[in-house]
C-alpha positions as a printed Julia matrix, in Angstrom:
252×3 Matrix{Float64}:
 -24.67  -82.34   14.4
 -23.96  -79.03   12.6
 -24.93  -75.77   14.26
 -27.48  -73.69   12.37
 -24.99  -70.82   11.98
 -22.48  -73.06   10.23
 -25.16  -74.62    8.05
 -26.35  -71.15    7.0
 -22.8   -70.12    6.15
 -22.37  -73.26    4.06
 -25.6   -72.61    2.14
 -24.78  -68.97    1.48
 -21.22  -69.87    0.5
 -22.49  -72.54   -1.9
 -24.95  -70.16   -3.55
 -22.27  -67.47   -3.98
 -19.88  -70.05   -5.4
 -22.48  -71.23   -7.92
 -23.3   -67.66   -8.94
 -19.63  -66.74   -9.31
 -18.97  -69.86  -11.38
 -21.85  -69.06  -13.73
 -20.59  -65.47  -14.13
 -17.06  -66.63  -14.87
 -18.23  -69.31  -17.33
 -20.3   -66.75  -19.23
 -17.4   -64.3   -19.24
 -14.97  -66.89  -20.62
 -17.41  -67.95  -23.38
 -18.33  -64.46  -24.62
 -16.41  -61.85  -26.57
 -17.37  -58.58  -24.85
 -14.21  -58.09  -22.82
 -13.12  -55.09  -24.84
 -15.04  -53.24  -27.55
 -14.25  -50.56  -30.11
 -16.55  -47.87  -31.49
 -15.62  -46.94  -35.07
 -16.87  -44.13  -37.34
 -19.03  -45.16  -40.34
 -17.65  -45.37  -43.88
 -17.65  -41.98  -45.55
 -17.33  -43.07  -49.19
 -17.46  -46.07  -51.54
 -13.64  -46.34  -51.52
 -13.63  -46.45  -47.75
 -16.41  -49.04  -47.78
 -14.44  -51.21  -50.21
 -11.42  -51.09  -47.91
 -13.59  -52.18  -44.97
 -14.99  -55.09  -46.97
 -11.43  -56.24  -47.74
 -10.59  -56.03  -44.04
 -13.67  -58.1   -43.23
 -12.75  -60.83  -45.73
  -9.18  -60.96  -44.45
 -10.46  -61.11  -40.88
 -12.84  -63.99  -41.55
 -10.83  -66.07  -44.05
  -7.23  -64.86  -44.07
  -4.23  -66.17  -42.15
  -3.99  -65.31  -38.47
  -1.99  -62.14  -37.95
  -2.21  -59.89  -34.92
  -1.73  -56.67  -36.91
  -4.44  -57.6   -39.41
  -7.1   -58.61  -36.95
  -6.45  -55.72  -34.56
  -6.74  -53.21  -37.43
 -10.01  -54.83  -38.43
 -11.31  -54.68  -34.86
 -10.4   -50.96  -34.77
 -12.23  -50.19  -38.02
 -15.32  -52.44  -37.77
 -16.64  -51.86  -34.25
 -14.87  -54.99  -33.05
 -15.17  -56.83  -29.79
 -12.58  -59.22  -28.41
 -12.65  -61.7   -25.55
 -10.5   -64.56  -24.3
 -11.51  -67.0   -27.04
 -13.45  -64.9   -29.59
 -12.92  -61.86  -31.78
 -15.89  -60.31  -33.58
 -16.68  -57.45  -35.95
 -19.92  -55.65  -36.77
 -20.53  -55.79  -40.53
 -23.36  -54.76  -42.9
 -25.69  -57.28  -44.53
 -25.18  -55.94  -48.11
 -22.51  -54.14  -50.13
 -24.15  -50.67  -50.54
 -24.64  -50.15  -46.87
 -22.6   -46.94  -46.77
 -25.35  -45.14  -48.79
 -27.99  -45.83  -46.15
 -28.4   -43.67  -43.02
 -29.1   -46.68  -40.8
 -27.88  -49.92  -42.43
 -28.68  -53.31  -40.94
 -25.62  -54.76  -39.21
 -24.75  -58.28  -38.07
 -21.99  -59.61  -35.82
 -19.49  -62.11  -37.29
 -17.08  -63.9   -35.0
 -13.92  -66.02  -35.3
 -12.54  -68.05  -32.42
  -8.94  -68.18  -31.32
  -7.55  -71.67  -31.7
  -5.26  -73.13  -29.04
  -2.32  -72.72  -31.41
  -3.18  -69.05  -31.96
  -3.42  -68.5   -28.2
   0.17  -69.71  -27.81
   1.69  -67.74  -30.72
   4.31  -65.24  -29.52
   3.5   -61.52  -29.55
   5.92  -59.1   -31.15
   7.08  -55.64  -30.14
   5.53  -54.35  -33.37
   2.33  -56.36  -33.97
   2.59  -58.29  -37.24
   6.33  -57.58  -37.66
   8.19  -60.79  -36.89
  11.54  -59.06  -37.26
  10.87  -56.66  -34.38
  11.56  -59.33  -31.77
   9.28  -61.15  -29.38
   7.56  -59.12  -26.66
   7.83  -61.55  -23.76
   5.66  -59.52  -21.41
   2.72  -59.36  -23.86
   3.22  -63.0   -24.78
   2.97  -64.3   -21.24
   0.2   -61.9   -20.27
  -1.86  -63.26  -23.17
  -1.17  -66.87  -22.2
  -2.02  -66.21  -18.58
  -5.29  -64.49  -19.44
  -6.71  -67.58  -21.14
  -5.11  -70.2   -18.84
  -5.93  -68.67  -15.45
  -9.76  -68.72  -15.84
  -9.56  -72.39  -16.78
  -7.5   -73.01  -13.64
 -10.09  -71.06  -11.63
 -12.98  -73.14  -12.99
 -11.0   -76.31  -12.39
 -10.37  -75.36   -8.76
 -14.07  -74.65   -8.2
 -15.01  -77.95   -9.83
 -12.54  -79.8    -7.62
 -13.89  -78.01   -4.55
 -17.45  -78.93   -5.55
 -16.53  -82.6    -5.93
 -14.83  -82.61   -2.53
 -17.8   -80.87   -0.95
 -20.22  -83.35   -2.49
 -18.18  -86.31   -1.19
 -18.07  -84.64    2.27
 -21.86  -84.34    2.24
 -22.29  -87.97    1.26
 -19.89  -89.03    4.02
 -21.5   -86.59    6.48
 -18.11  -85.09    7.28
 -17.41  -81.4     7.95
 -13.64  -81.72    7.85
 -13.01  -81.07    4.12
 -14.83  -77.73    4.25
 -11.64  -75.85    5.09
  -9.93  -77.26    2.02
 -12.92  -76.36   -0.14
 -12.74  -72.8     1.16
  -9.03  -72.54    0.31
  -9.74  -73.79   -3.23
 -12.38  -71.11   -3.65
  -9.94  -68.46   -2.45
  -7.36  -69.59   -5.02
 -10.06  -69.57   -7.7
 -10.99  -65.97   -6.82
  -7.34  -64.91   -6.98
  -6.89  -66.61  -10.38
  -9.93  -64.8   -11.74
  -8.68  -61.46  -10.44
  -5.28  -62.18  -12.0
  -7.02  -62.94  -15.3
  -8.65  -59.5   -15.37
  -5.37  -57.81  -14.44
  -3.46  -59.67  -17.18
  -6.12  -58.8   -19.75
  -6.14  -55.08  -18.89
  -2.34  -54.93  -18.86
  -2.15  -56.77  -22.19
  -4.66  -54.42  -23.85
  -2.8   -51.39  -22.54
   0.47  -52.67  -23.99
  -1.27  -53.48  -27.3
  -2.65  -49.96  -27.59
   0.82  -48.58  -26.94
   2.2   -50.7   -29.8
  -0.82  -50.14  -32.11
  -2.21  -46.64  -31.69
  -5.97  -46.36  -32.19
  -6.98  -44.57  -35.44
  -8.65  -41.17  -35.23
 -12.3   -41.38  -34.28
 -12.0   -44.88  -32.78
 -12.76  -45.3   -29.09
 -12.17  -48.35  -26.91
 -14.02  -49.36  -23.77
 -14.35  -52.29  -21.38
 -17.18  -54.71  -22.1
 -19.69  -56.48  -19.86
 -17.91  -59.86  -20.08
 -14.9   -58.41  -18.27
 -17.14  -56.96  -15.57
 -18.77  -60.38  -15.07
 -15.34  -61.9   -14.5
 -14.46  -59.03  -12.17
 -17.64  -59.61  -10.12
 -17.06  -63.37   -9.91
 -13.69  -62.91   -8.18
 -14.97  -61.29   -4.93
 -17.94  -63.66   -4.94
 -15.57  -66.61   -4.86
 -13.54  -64.95   -2.11
 -16.63  -64.24    0.0
 -17.72  -67.85   -0.45
 -14.22  -68.94    0.62
 -14.36  -66.75    3.73
 -17.72  -68.23    4.75
 -16.55  -71.79    4.21
 -13.29  -71.25    6.11
 -15.1   -69.53    8.97
 -17.67  -72.34    9.22
 -14.95  -75.01    9.16
 -12.75  -73.37   11.79
 -15.64  -72.42   14.08
 -17.16  -75.88   13.87
 -13.82  -77.48   14.67
 -13.23  -75.21   17.67
 -16.75  -75.88   18.94
 -16.25  -79.62   18.44
 -13.01  -79.54   20.5
 -14.76  -77.57   23.28
 -17.61  -80.07   23.4
 -15.18  -82.99   23.45
 -13.17  -81.44   26.28
 -16.37  -80.72   28.21
 -17.54  -84.35   27.91
 -14.16  -85.67   29.01
 -14.15  -83.37   32.0
């Protein structure tokens, strides 16, 4: 028989875990981790240059220098698996005071995620930047590890419920703690990687960068997983201690 306090902790921990997993899943699948605010085109020549950047971004070969310049110039947003730009719906948009804009996105393929980063973006002769390379790889691998740990913990918890056993709860709590740490590491790797990118590729005049809501969702999911882990570990340890006391009392 499970004490009401432990059952309440399990329910709250499960709800927090579910909420954190939803937040992290949405964050991984959306592109608003970092966003740029760019000035509008001032002339037809400038508008033509932006159209060429858009075409290269959507259809050209993958090149870090090319797509980062396009993100800078076209109000771009970039996430773990997506990069997007805000583009006009027709060619004479620069003549209108408030042109209609649409978002166009391109996903990062697995191969592109693993491509080395260079000390000068786009310049393969500048030498590989190992720090940026591994920060980038960690930022897309760690959230997958985090989701995998939560899924494993959920499967173990479900089996424990079916078997009416409280013992695996401690292990489930540890898995949630590791998941929270992986998510926090993801955010740290992403922020460090963007900082190094902006040192290598200086933002053009008039372009501002800011953190997006997807990153904040991931940041929120980390402490939620850790709180869920703390509740599960507390419930498991307290239940075990109470069980040993009751067993000792019956023997005596």
